[in-house]
XYZ file of C-alpha atoms in Angstrom:
711
model
C 8.156 22.517 2.757
C 7.797 21.703 -0.919
C 10.596 19.787 -2.595
C 12.629 21.815 -5.040
C 12.027 21.154 -8.703
C 14.623 18.999 -10.403
C 17.021 21.113 -12.505
C 20.128 19.834 -14.278
C 23.016 22.163 -15.246
C 22.829 23.079 -18.916
C 25.805 23.173 -21.327
C 27.559 26.354 -22.347
C 26.127 28.282 -25.257
C 26.437 26.472 -28.601
C 27.719 23.296 -26.925
C 25.908 19.936 -27.147
C 24.512 18.128 -24.123
C 27.220 15.809 -22.816
C 28.055 13.849 -19.745
C 29.667 16.331 -17.403
C 33.286 15.262 -16.960
C 36.013 16.892 -14.894
C 36.894 17.459 -11.267
C 37.823 19.802 -8.452
C 40.252 22.407 -9.742
C 42.433 24.462 -7.404
C 44.272 26.970 -9.617
C 45.031 29.194 -6.618
C 47.394 26.460 -5.397
C 49.506 26.828 -8.560
C 51.371 29.651 -10.357
C 49.325 31.236 -13.116
C 51.748 29.989 -15.764
C 50.425 26.482 -15.045
C 46.832 27.447 -15.911
C 47.220 27.414 -19.698
C 48.892 24.019 -19.480
C 45.983 22.767 -17.375
C 43.457 23.938 -19.935
C 45.390 22.335 -22.778
C 45.339 19.006 -20.936
C 41.670 19.404 -20.017
C 40.776 19.833 -23.657
C 42.880 16.814 -24.531
C 40.966 14.753 -21.954
C 37.590 16.164 -23.103
C 36.958 17.751 -19.704
C 33.932 20.036 -19.925
C 33.417 21.137 -16.290
C 35.473 21.882 -13.194
C 34.484 22.721 -9.631
C 36.176 25.940 -8.519
C 36.703 27.763 -5.253
C 35.723 25.044 -2.792
C 38.448 25.910 -0.266
C 39.323 29.395 -1.542
C 37.700 31.680 1.049
C 41.017 33.115 2.221
C 42.043 33.917 -1.371
C 38.683 35.436 -2.321
C 38.372 37.455 0.903
C 41.910 37.953 2.258
C 40.602 40.121 5.097
C 37.226 41.208 6.395
C 36.903 44.290 4.232
C 39.031 43.299 1.228
C 37.896 41.215 -1.717
C 40.003 39.632 -4.447
C 38.005 38.256 -7.354
C 40.657 39.017 -9.955
C 42.410 35.662 -10.031
C 39.076 33.818 -10.040
C 37.740 36.021 -12.860
C 40.813 35.272 -14.952
C 40.664 31.507 -14.604
C 36.885 31.341 -15.165
C 37.305 33.382 -18.341
C 40.131 31.145 -19.557
C 38.108 28.030 -18.862
C 34.907 29.319 -20.417
C 36.612 30.468 -23.603
C 38.070 26.963 -23.876
C 34.590 25.434 -23.617
C 34.962 24.312 -19.998
C 32.036 25.168 -17.707
C 32.328 26.026 -14.026
C 30.556 24.463 -11.066
C 31.307 27.377 -8.733
C 31.567 26.905 -4.987
C 30.555 29.688 -2.648
C 33.802 28.869 -0.799
C 32.353 28.632 2.723
C 33.599 25.148 3.603
C 36.503 26.349 5.751
C 36.646 29.846 7.265
C 39.918 31.809 6.979
C 42.196 32.515 9.919
C 41.333 36.218 10.057
C 37.753 35.164 10.827
C 38.553 32.541 13.456
C 41.093 34.866 15.114
C 38.467 37.598 15.393
C 35.626 35.236 16.293
C 36.946 32.068 17.948
C 33.373 31.490 19.163
C 32.516 30.050 15.722
C 34.775 27.034 16.387
C 32.940 23.848 17.231
C 33.494 21.874 20.433
C 33.724 18.145 21.002
C 31.669 16.223 23.565
C 34.139 17.106 26.354
C 33.822 20.800 25.530
C 37.295 21.078 23.992
C 37.676 23.598 21.180
C 38.416 22.218 17.722
C 41.049 24.661 16.527
C 41.802 25.726 12.942
C 44.443 23.739 11.143
C 42.424 21.428 8.921
C 38.937 22.194 7.586
C 35.294 22.514 8.657
C 36.299 24.030 11.981
C 33.008 25.934 12.266
C 29.842 25.251 14.207
C 26.612 25.001 12.156
C 24.556 26.857 14.780
C 26.816 29.910 15.085
C 24.963 33.135 14.124
C 28.325 34.797 13.556
C 29.530 32.085 11.176
C 26.224 32.252 9.328
C 26.537 36.039 8.969
C 29.965 35.819 7.354
C 29.065 32.780 5.209
C 25.991 34.517 3.816
C 27.948 37.719 3.237
C 30.458 35.739 1.170
C 27.674 33.863 -0.649
C 25.910 37.087 -1.632
C 29.174 38.662 -2.753
C 29.940 35.628 -4.914
C 26.441 35.616 -6.389
C 26.451 39.339 -7.151
C 29.862 39.137 -8.770
C 29.090 36.123 -10.978
C 25.333 36.483 -11.584
C 25.851 37.382 -15.240
C 28.833 35.148 -15.941
C 27.907 32.826 -18.840
C 30.430 30.179 -17.826
C 28.954 29.358 -14.383
C 26.480 26.501 -14.858
C 25.919 25.414 -11.227
C 26.473 26.420 -7.625
C 28.489 24.049 -5.453
C 27.168 24.995 -1.994
C 29.885 24.559 0.655
C 31.423 21.048 0.632
C 30.636 17.712 2.277
C 28.561 19.132 5.119
C 29.230 17.298 8.354
C 32.346 15.486 7.205
C 34.139 16.825 10.293
C 31.642 19.054 12.141
C 28.542 16.864 12.234
C 28.270 16.794 16.029
C 28.927 20.072 17.827
C 28.569 20.401 21.607
C 28.929 24.162 21.953
C 26.591 26.518 23.807
C 25.253 27.718 20.435
C 24.350 24.133 19.620
C 22.685 23.685 22.997
C 20.466 26.744 22.521
C 19.584 25.583 19.009
C 18.833 22.063 20.257
C 16.438 23.450 22.872
C 14.650 25.461 20.183
C 14.536 22.398 17.904
C 12.961 20.312 20.685
C 10.400 23.040 21.385
C 9.384 23.130 17.713
C 9.220 19.346 17.502
C 7.413 18.580 20.753
C 5.666 21.784 21.818
C 5.801 21.071 25.560
C 8.479 19.791 27.895
C 6.103 16.997 28.944
C 6.108 15.668 25.392
C 9.914 15.718 25.457
C 9.861 13.777 28.719
C 7.542 11.197 27.202
C 9.658 10.828 24.057
C 12.900 10.473 25.982
C 11.552 8.283 28.792
C 13.030 10.641 31.384
C 11.447 8.912 34.385
C 14.356 6.495 33.995
C 17.362 7.558 36.139
C 15.519 10.647 37.432
C 16.049 12.660 34.247
C 12.614 14.315 34.182
C 12.671 17.978 33.149
C 10.280 20.810 33.987
C 11.567 23.425 31.522
C 13.246 23.532 28.113
C 16.198 25.306 29.762
C 16.985 22.000 31.492
C 17.691 20.291 28.165
C 21.412 19.747 27.790
C 23.337 18.198 24.928
C 24.538 14.589 25.205
C 27.975 15.773 26.291
C 30.600 13.606 27.974
C 29.102 11.891 31.044
C 32.024 9.718 32.083
C 33.549 6.533 30.755
C 31.180 3.576 30.799
C 27.976 5.582 31.280
C 25.041 5.469 28.874
C 23.461 8.578 27.379
C 19.676 8.730 27.325
C 18.927 6.966 24.006
C 15.918 9.144 23.180
C 17.960 12.311 23.670
C 20.865 10.920 21.641
C 18.502 9.928 18.819
C 17.021 13.418 18.680
C 20.471 15.017 18.913
C 21.515 13.118 15.801
C 18.352 14.206 14.030
C 18.938 17.781 15.181
C 22.560 17.710 13.991
C 21.488 16.668 10.499
C 18.824 19.382 10.551
C 21.231 22.049 11.830
C 23.581 21.460 8.926
C 20.629 21.337 6.529
C 19.371 24.683 7.846
C 22.823 26.194 7.286
C 22.878 24.774 3.754
C 19.395 26.132 3.022
C 20.434 29.595 4.215
C 23.466 29.546 1.889
C 21.435 28.077 -0.955
C 18.700 30.687 -0.654
C 21.204 33.539 -0.477
C 22.642 32.369 -3.797
C 19.287 31.545 -5.395
C 17.786 34.934 -4.559
C 20.432 36.660 -6.673
C 20.969 33.946 -9.315
C 17.599 32.147 -9.612
C 18.466 30.530 -12.955
C 21.581 28.688 -11.772
C 20.841 25.212 -10.311
C 22.359 24.365 -6.941
C 23.685 21.255 -5.276
C 25.842 20.174 -2.380
C 27.916 17.025 -2.415
C 26.615 14.129 -0.330
C 28.883 11.378 1.027
C 26.995 8.154 0.334
C 28.789 4.855 0.775
C 27.980 1.527 2.385
C 29.690 2.500 5.632
C 29.566 6.285 5.702
C 26.020 7.680 5.574
C 26.048 9.916 8.647
C 23.474 12.507 7.528
C 19.835 11.873 6.698
C 20.369 12.332 2.959
C 16.888 11.114 2.123
C 15.616 14.149 4.017
C 18.206 16.413 2.361
C 17.521 15.168 -1.178
C 14.438 17.357 -1.616
C 16.508 20.478 -0.897
C 18.908 20.229 -3.857
C 18.131 20.984 -7.495
C 20.125 17.908 -8.498
C 21.782 15.282 -6.348
C 25.560 14.952 -6.252
C 27.742 12.505 -4.362
C 31.349 11.954 -3.336
C 32.352 8.298 -3.303
C 35.692 6.629 -2.641
C 36.249 2.957 -3.305
C 36.457 0.209 -0.718
C 39.632 -1.844 -1.309
C 39.437 -5.599 -1.710
C 36.913 -8.025 -3.098
C 33.927 -5.856 -2.109
C 35.103 -2.978 -4.288
C 32.769 -3.341 -7.264
C 29.743 -4.467 -5.260
C 30.036 -1.691 -2.677
C 30.374 0.880 -5.447
C 27.222 -0.414 -7.150
C 25.416 -0.488 -3.793
C 26.282 3.143 -3.024
C 25.466 4.308 -6.543
C 22.110 2.526 -6.393
C 21.366 4.289 -3.114
C 22.132 7.621 -4.816
C 19.699 6.656 -7.564
C 17.094 6.072 -4.854
C 17.783 9.383 -3.102
C 17.597 11.106 -6.517
C 14.214 9.476 -7.267
C 15.725 8.111 -10.481
C 16.599 11.543 -11.809
C 20.118 11.792 -13.289
C 22.664 12.551 -10.582
C 26.247 13.808 -10.419
C 29.306 11.879 -9.227
C 31.045 14.965 -7.845
C 34.152 13.273 -6.438
C 35.860 9.948 -6.789
C 39.510 9.002 -7.185
C 41.548 7.979 -10.199
C 43.710 5.770 -7.967
C 44.761 5.847 -4.301
C 43.263 8.108 -1.660
C 45.372 9.641 1.118
C 43.320 9.224 4.293
C 43.381 5.485 5.014
C 46.090 3.785 7.103
C 47.020 1.910 3.909
C 46.139 3.694 0.668
C 45.788 0.998 -1.962
C 46.058 1.879 -5.627
C 43.594 0.877 -8.305
C 44.405 -1.953 -10.680
C 44.703 -1.445 -14.444
C 41.266 -0.833 -15.935
C 39.590 0.100 -12.666
C 39.660 3.864 -13.244
C 37.185 3.664 -16.116
C 35.307 0.653 -14.823
C 34.589 2.419 -11.537
C 33.301 5.510 -13.301
C 31.028 3.383 -15.459
C 29.524 1.619 -12.427
C 28.140 4.986 -11.320
C 26.952 5.749 -14.856
C 25.296 2.323 -14.950
C 23.364 3.326 -11.822
C 22.089 6.626 -13.211
C 24.927 9.167 -12.987
C 25.120 11.666 -15.862
C 28.307 13.297 -14.572
C 31.690 11.861 -13.559
C 34.128 14.068 -11.677
C 37.199 13.552 -9.535
C 39.090 14.970 -6.650
C 41.079 16.489 -8.079
C 42.340 17.761 -11.461
C 46.033 18.213 -10.677
C 47.695 16.316 -7.830
C 48.897 18.682 -5.109
C 52.618 19.119 -4.515
C 52.086 20.276 -0.924
C 49.516 19.977 1.831
C 47.642 17.194 3.576
C 46.316 15.656 0.340
C 49.479 15.616 -1.746
C 49.433 11.810 -1.914
C 45.805 11.689 -3.056
C 45.595 10.681 -6.720
C 44.291 13.054 -9.387
C 43.428 13.267 -13.067
C 46.908 14.688 -13.686
C 49.242 12.890 -11.302
C 52.692 13.885 -10.083
C 54.006 11.945 -13.097
C 52.243 14.380 -15.454
C 50.566 13.818 -18.798
C 52.983 11.104 -19.922
C 51.508 8.477 -17.636
C 49.078 5.599 -17.824
C 46.838 7.442 -15.392
C 46.330 10.371 -17.756
C 45.890 8.039 -20.734
C 43.081 6.332 -18.827
C 41.531 9.710 -17.988
C 41.577 10.638 -21.693
C 39.986 7.321 -22.683
C 37.234 7.825 -20.126
C 36.531 11.318 -21.467
C 36.293 9.970 -24.986
C 34.073 7.038 -23.977
C 31.673 9.289 -22.069
C 31.306 11.366 -25.215
C 30.602 8.187 -27.199
C 27.896 7.204 -24.706
C 26.284 10.628 -25.029
C 26.305 10.359 -28.823
C 24.709 6.907 -28.568
C 21.816 8.277 -26.495
C 22.634 7.105 -22.964
C 22.466 10.626 -21.526
C 19.181 11.279 -19.756
C 18.059 7.645 -19.711
C 16.677 6.167 -16.492
C 17.903 3.190 -14.514
C 15.397 0.397 -14.985
C 13.605 -0.522 -11.779
C 14.741 -3.843 -10.320
C 12.499 -6.621 -9.056
C 13.720 -6.247 -5.470
C 14.034 -3.195 -3.223
C 16.473 -3.337 -0.298
C 15.603 -0.618 2.211
C 18.207 1.619 3.807
C 16.924 3.662 6.751
C 19.126 6.324 8.331
C 16.706 6.622 11.270
C 17.294 2.960 12.140
C 21.014 3.564 11.840
C 20.708 6.466 14.307
C 18.908 4.167 16.754
C 21.279 1.222 16.314
C 24.349 3.360 17.063
C 23.593 3.650 20.782
C 26.163 2.062 23.083
C 23.562 0.048 25.038
C 22.147 -2.440 22.541
C 22.057 -6.261 22.548
C 25.407 -6.277 20.731
C 27.702 -3.552 19.474
C 28.557 -5.775 16.513
C 25.211 -5.053 14.834
C 24.279 -1.785 13.156
C 21.600 -1.211 10.556
C 24.154 -0.152 7.928
C 25.917 -3.539 8.081
C 22.994 -5.583 6.791
C 21.746 -3.901 3.559
C 25.099 -4.224 1.792
C 25.268 -7.944 2.655
C 21.844 -8.435 1.089
C 22.821 -6.440 -1.986
C 25.915 -8.585 -2.494
C 24.142 -11.869 -1.739
C 21.410 -11.074 -4.256
C 24.097 -10.339 -6.855
C 25.571 -13.746 -6.068
C 22.142 -15.185 -6.859
C 21.868 -13.303 -10.146
C 19.611 -10.464 -8.919
C 20.596 -6.802 -9.058
C 18.511 -5.043 -6.402
C 17.624 -1.377 -6.010
C 18.744 0.360 -2.817
C 15.750 2.383 -1.688
C 14.991 4.796 1.189
C 11.790 3.839 3.063
C 10.067 7.075 1.992
C 10.168 5.989 -1.660
C 7.247 4.108 -3.200
C 8.774 0.676 -2.752
C 5.316 -0.899 -3.018
C 5.896 -1.033 -6.792
C 8.568 -3.731 -6.349
C 7.901 -7.459 -6.499
C 9.759 -8.004 -3.231
C 11.110 -5.754 -0.491
C 13.887 -6.500 2.002
C 13.667 -4.987 5.497
C 17.256 -5.477 6.754
C 17.799 -4.862 10.493
C 15.401 -1.904 10.488
C 15.344 -1.591 14.254
C 13.054 1.459 14.123
C 9.653 0.919 12.516
C 6.873 3.345 13.385
C 3.156 2.676 13.052
C 2.939 4.217 9.584
C 5.758 2.042 8.239
C 4.277 -1.060 9.861
C 0.940 -0.306 8.222
C 2.630 0.133 4.824
C 4.355 -3.240 5.126
C 1.092 -4.951 6.070
C -0.801 -3.323 3.205
C 1.969 -4.295 0.777
C 1.843 -7.943 1.841
C -1.946 -8.033 1.901
C -1.940 -6.862 -1.727
C 0.356 -9.718 -2.743
C 3.824 -8.318 -2.007
C 6.711 -10.437 -0.789
C 8.480 -9.137 2.335
C 11.808 -10.364 3.680
C 12.414 -9.170 7.247
C 15.607 -9.827 9.198
C 16.621 -9.968 12.842
C 16.852 -6.621 14.700
C 13.841 -5.210 12.850
C 10.661 -3.639 14.225
C 11.944 -3.533 17.796
C 11.374 0.162 18.586
C 9.152 3.016 17.445
C 10.170 6.489 16.240
C 11.092 7.525 19.805
C 13.262 4.436 20.361
C 10.591 2.989 22.663
C 10.286 -0.802 22.550
C 7.145 -2.303 21.036
C 5.852 -4.542 23.833
C 4.414 -8.055 23.768
C 7.356 -9.802 22.139
C 9.589 -8.931 19.209
C 9.297 -7.795 16.438
C 6.418 -5.933 18.055
C 5.796 -3.505 15.213
C 5.178 -6.280 12.664
C 4.857 -9.471 14.713
C 1.546 -10.382 13.064
C 3.053 -9.827 9.599
C 5.976 -12.231 10.041
C 4.028 -14.729 12.156
C 6.664 -15.297 14.844
C 7.119 -14.201 18.455
C 10.550 -13.584 19.971
C 11.074 -13.367 23.726
C 14.787 -12.533 23.854
C 17.903 -12.174 21.758
C 20.911 -14.482 21.726
C 23.987 -12.395 20.858
C 27.200 -14.213 20.035
C 30.861 -13.273 20.309
C 34.311 -14.230 21.554
C 35.024 -11.547 24.141
C 34.727 -14.123 26.953
C 36.057 -17.656 26.968
C 33.294 -20.183 26.501
C 30.726 -17.840 24.972
C 29.043 -18.984 21.739
C 30.637 -17.496 18.633
C 28.241 -18.980 16.101
C 25.189 -21.141 15.623
C 24.715 -23.871 13.025
C 21.474 -23.920 11.044
C 19.828 -27.101 9.850
C 20.323 -25.958 6.232
C 24.103 -25.768 6.692
C 24.333 -21.998 7.093
C 26.073 -20.440 10.094
C 24.700 -17.578 12.181
C 26.953 -15.151 14.012
C 26.667 -12.013 16.166
C 22.875 -12.140 16.619
C 20.138 -14.782 16.760
C 16.524 -14.396 17.843
C 14.999 -16.778 20.375
C 11.738 -17.469 18.545
C 9.432 -19.074 21.109
C 6.290 -19.472 19.022
C 5.095 -19.339 15.440
C 1.627 -18.900 13.986
C -0.106 -22.084 12.748
C 0.250 -20.976 9.125
C 3.936 -20.114 9.483
C 6.290 -22.456 7.651
C 9.614 -23.172 9.375
C 12.356 -23.578 6.770
C 15.366 -23.988 9.055
C 16.115 -24.368 12.747
C 19.234 -24.108 14.888
C 21.269 -27.224 15.610
C 22.896 -26.915 19.025
C 23.442 -28.720 22.309
C 20.103 -29.259 24.041
C 21.126 -27.447 27.234
C 21.741 -24.149 25.344
C 18.050 -23.648 24.673
C 18.678 -22.982 20.968
C 18.448 -26.511 19.559
C 15.399 -26.741 17.326
C 14.523 -23.035 17.650
C 13.161 -21.668 14.327
C 15.672 -19.603 12.367
C 14.053 -19.063 8.950
C 10.304 -18.847 8.454
C 7.703 -17.823 5.878
C 4.222 -16.636 6.832
C 1.188 -16.072 4.622
C -0.367 -12.639 5.032
C -3.302 -11.612 2.872
C -2.462 -12.264 -0.768
C 1.279 -12.113 -0.036
C 3.882 -13.639 2.218
C 6.523 -12.496 4.687
C 9.800 -14.278 5.376
C 11.659 -13.829 8.647
C 15.417 -14.348 8.838
C 16.022 -14.537 12.572
C 19.804 -14.305 12.639
C 22.791 -12.641 11.066
C 23.938 -14.913 8.255
C 26.278 -12.649 6.310
C 26.678 -12.838 2.568
C 27.570 -16.548 2.409
C 24.759 -17.636 4.714
C 22.235 -15.601 2.776
C 23.357 -17.137 -0.502
C 22.893 -20.598 0.995
C 19.512 -19.795 2.574
C 17.715 -17.505 0.139
C 16.889 -20.060 -2.595
C 14.625 -21.988 -0.203
C 13.228 -18.787 1.312
C 12.435 -17.305 -2.098
C 10.840 -20.550 -3.275
C 8.564 -20.532 -0.232
C 7.720 -16.892 -0.885
C 6.938 -17.552 -4.535
C 9.710 -15.228 -5.685
C 11.502 -16.792 -8.644
C 15.262 -16.513 -8.595
C 16.993 -16.767 -11.981
C 18.724 -19.974 -12.885
C 22.456 -19.507 -12.595
C 24.400 -20.164 -15.764
C 27.018 -22.882 -15.840
C 30.271 -21.285 -14.699
C 32.419 -23.943 -16.308
C 34.508 -23.452 -19.417
C 31.469 -23.776 -21.677
C 29.145 -21.580 -19.582
C 27.969 -18.462 -21.365
C 25.332 -15.882 -20.528
C 23.018 -14.621 -23.245
C 21.993 -10.959 -22.974
C 18.435 -10.356 -24.206
C 18.069 -7.620 -26.793
C 14.311 -7.239 -26.866
C 14.341 -4.285 -24.464
C 12.408 -6.312 -21.918
C 14.268 -8.413 -19.406
C 17.954 -8.189 -18.657
C 18.518 -11.904 -18.982
C 17.489 -14.521 -21.501
C 15.228 -17.372 -20.333
C 15.592 -16.330 -16.683
C 19.254 -17.304 -16.695
C 21.831 -15.238 -14.833
C 25.561 -15.348 -14.275
C 26.483 -14.343 -10.736
C 29.965 -13.419 -11.900
C 28.420 -10.379 -13.572
C 26.845 -7.129 -12.455
C 24.172 -6.169 -14.981
C 22.049 -3.018 -15.054
C 19.954 -1.371 -17.735
C 19.251 2.286 -18.512
C 16.123 2.933 -20.564
C 15.113 5.926 -22.701
C 11.559 7.240 -22.998
C 11.362 5.903 -26.555
C 12.148 2.383 -25.321
C 15.767 2.258 -26.454
C 17.927 0.661 -23.787
C 21.562 0.239 -22.818
C 22.778 -2.747 -20.841
C 25.876 -2.325 -18.662
C 27.763 -5.566 -17.997
C 30.627 -5.765 -15.469
C 32.877 -8.657 -14.541
C 32.649 -9.166 -10.749
C 35.391 -11.794 -10.467
C 39.102 -12.113 -11.117
C 38.800 -14.487 -14.042
C 37.487 -14.045 -17.604
C 33.727 -14.278 -18.130
C 32.129 -14.958 -21.504
C 28.960 -13.145 -22.595
C 26.932 -13.667 -25.766
C 24.910 -10.777 -27.201
C 23.495 -9.728 -30.529
C 23.342 -6.087 -29.421
C 25.749 -3.350 -30.461
C 28.721 -2.801 -28.157
C 28.965 0.970 -27.661
C 32.086 1.014 -25.478
C 34.112 -1.546 -23.580
C 37.288 -1.898 -21.571
C 39.334 -5.006 -20.748
C 36.986 -6.775 -23.133
C 37.701 -8.801 -26.236
C 34.912 -8.758 -28.838
C 34.618 -11.722 -31.173
C 31.477 -11.431 -33.245
C 28.555 -11.696 -30.833
C 30.750 -13.001 -28.010
C 32.331 -10.798 -25.363
C 35.224 -12.010 -23.262
C 35.309 -9.807 -20.169
C 38.680 -9.879 -18.468
C 39.002 -8.996 -14.770
C 37.908 -5.354 -14.285
C 36.260 -5.566 -17.707
C 32.948 -4.071 -18.740
C 30.862 -3.375 -21.816
C 27.903 -1.154 -22.653
C 25.500 -2.736 -25.141
C 22.873 -0.790 -27.081
C 19.567 -2.547 -27.689
């Protein structure tokens, strides 16, 4: 299937192109006398778009044969006349009670077969023909009713697919899974081969014998090949439902671009969004901050991954929070200055829209303690002042020319592979403490600590254009990917491969002959077994010391041999009787015109920071010199439109990205990563800043401070 052409929502008639700014708006949860007040405040905050109708099915269609568009017509007209565009949802995210009462068979079931009853949201099964019938009926009715409405600039298809109903174990899902397997494999013998069903007498003779990976008893292990394909199928089942809704809307309103909001974060990518990204007209994402010292870095990591999924097209931050969320055990607030800083991190990584959940904080319901653009305290609050400043600053950035610029490609690509995450999630692996998703974010943060801002990249992207590529715990590497890595290194590329990479193929079958079988010749080492570490039993090893002073934990590879041209940079230091003393831990191997490093253990952020300078030197990858962080240390920002840093000097207390226009004009985004002031020298023009004192060409970035510099 061909990827859809990129299309960005266009402004209302006679309005200039701006950053889209606004949030989810739920006017049906408020008396109509509040609506005019909302619009007044939206105009004050320079809001120019709202998402409407996301959870409004029961108010749009109160019963099967009764429709109520009146209230929605009135609010869309009020908004449009005030210059506020509408990102209109087709309202299918949560079916109304009249539908589930009439057709309880649309409710999804958990792995034990228990019904998931209405009472929250997304209580529908993606494979239900009945649910699809009603969802498409609603979608067509919405499209017909609003096809000529000048204020609707985009379709918001459903909402956060799979947030609650990703894995359904119903009979509908089982029939759909059987059909999916038949399309994928053709014959039941090919399924048997892919799933390794000779193990535990699981061989099948007919597609009717395929059952879902339902509950099989505590302590038992599901067939890993079946579980892998079930996760792939589940992503595809939701995608097929989305495509059906999308096409129903697009057939009637072909000129309105469509999106659905992804949920990309460092620890929450449950759907194969790289696969989904070709099915949207523009990419949008919901992101909620991680509290603590990882907050800024994780946000930049997730936003960079969105930039990768979007293929460096502008993308839309559809949801984030002004302050606290409501769904964590402890819902921490944001500190002063973080509301705007957080928004600008996404803009720095390529977002041309910043929106929130939600506009007005609910007074009732399960999300009443979730922050909003207008909080319970109302307009006379610091929160709303910050919202207004952000709206004004986004307009300033648009006027300066930031809108439509592209995030400059970094020197390093860090790969994120959802297929490897699927494989690493099985309950029978060398250690349950290691998952693919854990490693990329540690590399992203460690590289920042070394003055390098990396790009987060899906493996399907053309990462061969980067100077170096990191393969972080990519357990699943098929032949095609292995060949790409070899060709990249042969042509002079620099590859950094970690533990738990290249172990299995696309069917979760182990590459034989020693690990990492898929790319053993590339990295120049041979591993015979793994040495997991932990503290669940007294006397078990919790960590391993490296000869370079770093400490490994959770996983180490027992490297038993290295190629003659492989350079050993560090070994383990342990008691002789453990079998790990002197075993290689960090190596670099020449391959063609390039080189491949192997990091044979989990080092975490601190261990990577300690180890990577020597690894990069052996690879021939030049790390920037870190600026003096003493009282007289100051980073100079280059203004020649070329590199981000002057004289290859970096300050690891800063996050720096650059967006570049087609005419060569550029904008450097500088963020303070630490909780102390950081001084920056620049001769560029400061377009906007926050928590930043400007003294001539010197910028003093306070904690949570940032600046955008035109060059």
